mmCIF file of C-alpha atoms in Angstrom:
data_model
loop_
_atom_site.group_PDB
_atom_site.id
_atom_site.type_symbol
_atom_site.label_atom_id
_atom_site.label_comp_id
_atom_site.label_asym_id
_atom_site.label_seq_id
_atom_site.Cartn_x
_atom_site.Cartn_y
_atom_site.Cartn_z
ATOM 1 C CA LYS A 1 -45.164 -60.671 45.168
ATOM 2 C CA ALA A 2 -46.331 -62.134 41.714
ATOM 3 C CA GLY A 3 -43.294 -62.074 39.591
ATOM 4 C CA VAL A 4 -43.229 -60.991 35.920
ATOM 5 C CA THR A 5 -45.850 -63.418 34.156
ATOM 6 C CA GLN A 6 -45.652 -63.767 30.759
ATOM 7 C CA THR A 7 -48.559 -65.564 28.278
ATOM 8 C CA PRO A 8 -48.631 -68.053 26.542
ATOM 9 C CA ARG A 9 -46.327 -70.048 27.818
ATOM 10 C CA TYR A 10 -45.809 -72.202 24.575
ATOM 11 C CA LEU A 11 -46.961 -70.765 20.918
ATOM 12 C CA ILE A 12 -46.793 -72.826 17.589
ATOM 13 C CA LYS A 13 -47.407 -70.654 14.396
ATOM 14 C CA THR A 14 -46.991 -71.086 10.789
ATOM 15 C CA ARG A 15 -44.897 -68.772 8.405
ATOM 16 C CA GLY A 16 -46.604 -65.846 7.455
ATOM 17 C CA GLN A 17 -48.842 -65.372 10.545
ATOM 18 C CA GLN A 18 -49.030 -63.047 13.173
ATOM 19 C CA VAL A 19 -48.044 -63.605 17.053
ATOM 20 C CA THR A 20 -49.009 -61.523 19.958
ATOM 21 C CA LEU A 21 -47.429 -62.306 23.118
ATOM 22 C CA SER A 22 -47.684 -60.864 26.681
ATOM 23 C CA CYS A 23 -46.327 -59.902 29.851
ATOM 24 C CA SER A 24 -47.231 -58.713 33.092
ATOM 25 C CA PRO A 25 -44.787 -57.069 35.342
ATOM 26 C CA ILE A 26 -44.155 -57.089 38.932
ATOM 27 C CA SER A 27 -46.732 -55.004 40.588
ATOM 28 C CA GLY A 28 -45.401 -51.533 40.852
ATOM 29 C CA HIS A 29 -42.643 -52.309 38.205
ATOM 30 C CA ARG A 30 -42.946 -49.543 35.425
ATOM 31 C CA SER A 31 -39.883 -50.571 32.997
ATOM 32 C CA VAL A 32 -40.513 -53.776 30.829
ATOM 33 C CA SER A 33 -37.834 -54.849 28.076
ATOM 34 C CA TRP A 34 -38.049 -58.043 25.899
ATOM 35 C CA TYR A 35 -35.491 -60.405 24.642
ATOM 36 C CA GLN A 36 -35.193 -62.646 21.904
ATOM 37 C CA GLN A 37 -33.053 -65.878 22.912
ATOM 38 C CA THR A 38 -32.052 -68.421 20.550
ATOM 39 C CA PRO A 39 -29.355 -71.105 20.095
ATOM 40 C CA GLY A 40 -27.298 -69.322 17.344
ATOM 41 C CA GLN A 41 -27.858 -65.211 18.379
ATOM 42 C CA GLY A 42 -27.921 -66.126 22.341
ATOM 43 C CA LEU A 43 -30.073 -63.083 24.168
ATOM 44 C CA GLN A 44 -30.502 -60.063 22.513
ATOM 45 C CA PHE A 45 -32.293 -57.440 22.847
ATOM 46 C CA LEU A 46 -35.692 -56.271 21.493
ATOM 47 C CA PHE A 47 -36.876 -53.026 22.899
ATOM 48 C CA GLU A 48 -38.314 -51.606 26.289
ATOM 49 C CA TYR A 49 -40.730 -49.913 27.373
ATOM 50 C CA PHE A 50 -41.417 -47.209 30.121
ATOM 51 C CA SER A 51 -44.598 -45.154 31.377
ATOM 52 C CA GLU A 52 -46.423 -46.658 27.779
ATOM 53 C CA THR A 53 -43.202 -44.907 25.592
ATOM 54 C CA GLN A 54 -40.772 -47.103 23.693
ATOM 55 C CA ARG A 55 -37.497 -46.063 25.454
ATOM 56 C CA ASN A 56 -35.229 -48.066 23.731
ATOM 57 C CA LYS A 57 -35.183 -50.792 20.447
ATOM 58 C CA GLY A 58 -32.859 -53.440 19.535
ATOM 59 C CA ASN A 59 -31.318 -54.342 16.082
ATOM 60 C CA PHE A 60 -34.774 -56.159 14.719
ATOM 61 C CA PRO A 61 -36.727 -55.796 11.620
ATOM 62 C CA GLY A 62 -39.995 -53.593 11.748
ATOM 63 C CA ARG A 63 -41.719 -56.752 12.100
ATOM 64 C CA PHE A 64 -41.220 -56.681 15.375
ATOM 65 C CA SER A 65 -43.428 -54.336 17.707
ATOM 66 C CA GLY A 66 -44.765 -53.695 21.158
ATOM 67 C CA ARG A 67 -46.708 -51.470 23.022
ATOM 68 C CA GLN A 68 -47.121 -50.842 26.861
ATOM 69 C CA PHE A 69 -50.249 -49.692 28.403
ATOM 70 C CA SER A 70 -51.290 -47.715 31.101
ATOM 71 C CA ASN A 71 -50.933 -50.854 33.583
ATOM 72 C CA SER A 72 -47.641 -51.373 32.576
ATOM 73 C CA ARG A 73 -48.420 -54.256 31.019
ATOM 74 C CA SER A 74 -46.767 -54.988 27.683
ATOM 75 C CA GLU A 75 -47.280 -57.006 24.439
ATOM 76 C CA MET A 76 -45.124 -57.333 21.374
ATOM 77 C CA ASN A 77 -46.048 -58.592 17.891
ATOM 78 C CA VAL A 78 -44.193 -60.331 15.356
ATOM 79 C CA SER A 79 -45.586 -59.989 11.689
ATOM 80 C CA THR A 80 -44.712 -61.947 8.770
ATOM 81 C CA LEU A 81 -43.612 -64.936 10.853
ATOM 82 C CA GLU A 82 -40.251 -66.587 9.563
ATOM 83 C CA LEU A 83 -38.927 -69.504 10.550
ATOM 84 C CA GLY A 84 -35.882 -67.576 12.013
ATOM 85 C CA ASP A 85 -38.315 -65.910 14.379
ATOM 86 C CA SER A 86 -38.442 -69.369 16.533
ATOM 87 C CA ALA A 87 -36.942 -68.780 19.861
ATOM 88 C CA LEU A 88 -37.698 -68.456 23.492
ATOM 89 C CA TYR A 89 -39.252 -64.816 24.286
ATOM 90 C CA LEU A 90 -38.397 -63.270 27.859
ATOM 91 C CA CYS A 91 -39.425 -60.247 29.058
ATOM 92 C CA ALA A 92 -37.585 -58.378 32.081
ATOM 93 C CA SER A 93 -39.247 -55.495 34.396
ATOM 94 C CA SER A 94 -38.077 -53.050 37.073
ATOM 95 C CA LEU A 95 -39.177 -50.155 39.035
ATOM 96 C CA PHE A 96 -37.208 -47.950 36.409
ATOM 97 C CA PRO A 97 -35.316 -47.703 33.885
ATOM 98 C CA GLN A 98 -32.746 -45.985 35.661
ATOM 99 C CA GLY A 99 -31.163 -45.526 39.332
ATOM 100 C CA ARG A 100 -28.602 -46.387 41.621
ATOM 101 C CA THR A 101 -30.007 -48.747 43.946
ATOM 102 C CA GLY A 102 -33.283 -51.649 43.674
ATOM 103 C CA ALA A 103 -34.215 -50.239 40.419
ATOM 104 C CA LEU A 104 -31.068 -51.618 38.689
ATOM 105 C CA GLU A 105 -32.426 -55.290 39.689
ATOM 106 C CA GLN A 106 -34.337 -56.641 36.417
ATOM 107 C CA TYR A 107 -36.795 -59.659 37.192
ATOM 108 C CA PHE A 108 -37.221 -61.973 34.461
ATOM 109 C CA GLY A 109 -40.626 -63.560 33.214
ATOM 110 C CA PRO A 110 -40.481 -67.762 32.236
ATOM 111 C CA GLY A 111 -41.016 -66.684 28.873
ATOM 112 C CA THR A 112 -43.062 -67.744 25.738
ATOM 113 C CA ARG A 113 -41.315 -70.735 23.695
ATOM 114 C CA LEU A 114 -42.506 -69.575 20.027
ATOM 115 C CA THR A 115 -42.064 -72.159 17.279
ATOM 116 C CA VAL A 116 -42.242 -71.259 13.363
ATOM 117 C CA THR A 117 -43.367 -74.139 11.529
ATOM 118 C CA ALA B 1 -20.812 -51.019 20.787
ATOM 119 C CA GLN B 2 -20.544 -52.799 24.136
ATOM 120 C CA THR B 3 -19.288 -56.700 23.629
ATOM 121 C CA VAL B 4 -19.422 -59.570 26.671
ATOM 122 C CA THR B 5 -17.427 -62.577 25.713
ATOM 123 C CA GLN B 6 -17.718 -65.712 27.629
ATOM 124 C CA SER B 7 -14.915 -67.510 26.067
ATOM 125 C CA GLN B 8 -16.407 -71.104 28.288
ATOM 126 C CA PRO B 9 -18.892 -72.800 26.869
ATOM 127 C CA GLU B 10 -18.948 -75.485 29.133
ATOM 128 C CA MET B 11 -17.709 -76.024 32.915
ATOM 129 C CA SER B 12 -17.865 -78.886 35.356
ATOM 130 C CA VAL B 13 -17.085 -78.944 38.753
ATOM 131 C CA GLN B 14 -17.244 -81.272 41.823
ATOM 132 C CA GLU B 15 -20.157 -80.710 44.510
ATOM 133 C CA ALA B 16 -18.632 -78.846 47.505
ATOM 134 C CA GLU B 17 -15.807 -77.661 45.341
ATOM 135 C CA THR B 18 -15.154 -74.296 43.811
ATOM 136 C CA VAL B 19 -15.105 -73.098 40.114
ATOM 137 C CA THR B 20 -14.602 -69.472 38.118
ATOM 138 C CA LEU B 21 -16.744 -68.705 35.303
ATOM 139 C CA SER B 22 -14.723 -65.873 33.255
ATOM 140 C CA CYS B 23 -16.122 -62.991 31.222
ATOM 141 C CA THR B 24 -14.599 -59.843 29.269
ATOM 142 C CA TYR B 25 -15.865 -56.973 27.926
ATOM 143 C CA ASP B 26 -15.438 -53.960 25.571
ATOM 144 C CA THR B 27 -16.644 -50.908 26.581
ATOM 145 C CA SER B 28 -16.002 -47.094 25.673
ATOM 146 C CA GLU B 29 -18.022 -45.869 29.063
ATOM 147 C CA SER B 30 -16.584 -45.752 32.210
ATOM 148 C CA ASP B 31 -20.124 -45.867 34.475
ATOM 149 C CA TYR B 32 -22.032 -49.493 33.964
ATOM 150 C CA TYR B 33 -22.888 -52.311 35.310
ATOM 151 C CA LEU B 34 -22.121 -55.812 35.332
ATOM 152 C CA PHE B 35 -24.201 -59.073 35.893
ATOM 153 C CA TRP B 36 -24.439 -62.566 36.319
ATOM 154 C CA TYR B 37 -27.939 -64.467 35.600
ATOM 155 C CA LYS B 38 -28.690 -68.103 35.955
ATOM 156 C CA GLN B 39 -30.479 -69.737 33.953
ATOM 157 C CA PRO B 40 -31.725 -72.861 35.206
ATOM 158 C CA PRO B 41 -33.202 -75.881 33.113
ATOM 159 C CA SER B 42 -36.812 -73.943 33.422
ATOM 160 C CA ARG B 43 -35.705 -71.050 31.715
ATOM 161 C CA GLN B 44 -36.162 -68.451 34.448
ATOM 162 C CA MET B 45 -33.513 -66.161 34.383
ATOM 163 C CA ILE B 46 -32.312 -65.153 37.835
ATOM 164 C CA LEU B 47 -29.818 -62.525 39.059
ATOM 165 C CA VAL B 48 -27.022 -63.994 41.007
ATOM 166 C CA ILE B 49 -24.890 -60.808 41.480
ATOM 167 C CA ARG B 50 -24.160 -57.796 40.378
ATOM 168 C CA GLN B 51 -21.394 -54.949 39.968
ATOM 169 C CA GLU B 52 -21.272 -51.284 39.561
ATOM 170 C CA ALA B 53 -18.000 -50.031 37.825
ATOM 171 C CA TYR B 54 -17.590 -47.209 40.261
ATOM 172 C CA LYS B 55 -17.088 -49.615 43.280
ATOM 173 C CA GLN B 56 -13.866 -50.981 43.490
ATOM 174 C CA GLN B 57 -14.727 -53.514 45.966
ATOM 175 C CA ASN B 58 -15.988 -57.019 44.102
ATOM 176 C CA ALA B 59 -19.399 -57.624 45.073
ATOM 177 C CA THR B 60 -20.427 -61.125 47.152
ATOM 178 C CA GLU B 61 -23.785 -62.906 47.207
ATOM 179 C CA ASN B 62 -23.161 -65.670 49.847
ATOM 180 C CA ARG B 63 -21.383 -68.362 48.041
ATOM 181 C CA PHE B 64 -21.005 -65.974 44.854
ATOM 182 C CA SER B 65 -18.315 -63.615 44.395
ATOM 183 C CA VAL B 66 -16.649 -62.007 41.312
ATOM 184 C CA ASN B 67 -13.433 -60.813 40.508
ATOM 185 C CA PHE B 68 -13.746 -57.220 38.724
ATOM 186 C CA GLN B 69 -10.481 -56.034 37.406
ATOM 187 C CA LYS B 70 -12.166 -52.796 35.451
ATOM 188 C CA ALA B 71 -8.506 -52.006 33.866
ATOM 189 C CA ALA B 72 -8.546 -55.348 32.213
ATOM 190 C CA LYS B 73 -12.415 -55.645 31.533
ATOM 191 C CA SER B 74 -12.920 -58.776 33.096
ATOM 192 C CA PHE B 75 -15.678 -59.808 35.600
ATOM 193 C CA SER B 76 -15.001 -63.373 36.318
ATOM 194 C CA LEU B 77 -17.905 -65.297 38.454
ATOM 195 C CA LYS B 78 -16.813 -67.362 41.646
ATOM 196 C CA ILE B 79 -18.837 -70.202 43.178
ATOM 197 C CA SER B 80 -18.107 -71.850 46.035
ATOM 198 C CA ASP B 81 -19.341 -74.976 47.672
ATOM 199 C CA SER B 82 -20.998 -75.848 44.468
ATOM 200 C CA GLN B 83 -24.109 -77.743 44.652
ATOM 201 C CA LEU B 84 -26.293 -79.777 42.688
ATOM 202 C CA GLY B 85 -28.521 -76.795 42.394
ATOM 203 C CA ASP B 86 -26.067 -74.488 41.209
ATOM 204 C CA ALA B 87 -26.012 -76.729 37.534
ATOM 205 C CA ALA B 88 -27.251 -74.296 35.152
ATOM 206 C CA MET B 89 -26.613 -71.521 32.151
ATOM 207 C CA TYR B 90 -24.185 -68.739 33.295
ATOM 208 C CA PHE B 91 -24.868 -65.595 31.944
ATOM 209 C CA CYS B 92 -22.663 -62.512 31.877
ATOM 210 C CA ALA B 93 -24.047 -59.377 31.241
ATOM 211 C CA TYR B 94 -23.301 -55.227 30.897
ATOM 212 C CA ARG B 95 -25.334 -52.430 31.347
ATOM 213 C CA ARG B 96 -24.438 -48.925 30.440
ATOM 214 C CA ASN B 97 -25.327 -46.210 33.241
ATOM 215 C CA THR B 98 -26.018 -43.316 30.724
ATOM 216 C CA GLY B 99 -29.382 -42.088 29.652
ATOM 217 C CA THR B 100 -32.569 -43.984 30.678
ATOM 218 C CA ALA B 101 -31.592 -47.338 28.637
ATOM 219 C CA SER B 102 -32.222 -50.463 30.517
ATOM 220 C CA LYS B 103 -30.817 -52.820 27.880
ATOM 221 C CA LEU B 104 -28.668 -55.618 29.005
ATOM 222 C CA THR B 105 -26.055 -57.089 26.584
ATOM 223 C CA PHE B 106 -25.415 -60.557 27.152
ATOM 224 C CA GLY B 107 -22.577 -63.244 26.826
ATOM 225 C CA THR B 108 -23.153 -66.628 25.111
ATOM 226 C CA GLY B 109 -23.461 -68.155 28.470
ATOM 227 C CA THR B 110 -21.362 -70.979 30.273
ATOM 228 C CA ARG B 111 -23.169 -74.361 30.923
ATOM 229 C CA LEU B 112 -22.154 -75.640 34.624
ATOM 230 C CA GLN B 113 -22.363 -78.828 35.148
ATOM 231 C CA VAL B 114 -22.334 -80.143 38.751
ATOM 232 C CA THR B 115 -21.472 -83.656 39.576
ATOM 233 C CA LEU B 116 -21.078 -85.770 41.958
#
């Protein structure tokens, strides 16, 4: 079974631009979460989607948004990019958002390395 | 809010030896899960082991085991018979088991070096 895929793997953008990152979860997984990883702030939760609905959102400005499609694929968008948005953006998928067996495990993708200049 | 603390930024272990990585957390919840994730230089985050707070028995996965002390809010990872492939960043993570959120709260990580 194919793992979580993220595209693109690397991206360079200029301040003020916007960017869209894509995540395809493992087949059958319906929950997708996004995380931002930076050397200074570590791993921080951005948001989670399940059944095309945002279920939870981290403490990020409104410039960060996302959506999920009916096939569970998810995109996140960052508008008006700032230098501080440079980070590794990780996507994780799981069967469902909650549960006591199996569904708990989140599988991470390889990430998209975003550099803002 | 829940917090996860990893007080060891870097650790080193010789091949075949045993190393323990520390993690403490703070929460007012009673039902939650704890995880150790490994992130090798390739950057793909991999689940190493998980512990359910309502289970008193410490989780074990081959060479990896945890020491879960719920009262002390401590969750350490022991790696036995260390191998070169164990070199990576290790993150301790917490997830509550209420509601529908899958949010993981991560510690700052411990970089593990494995030497010959």
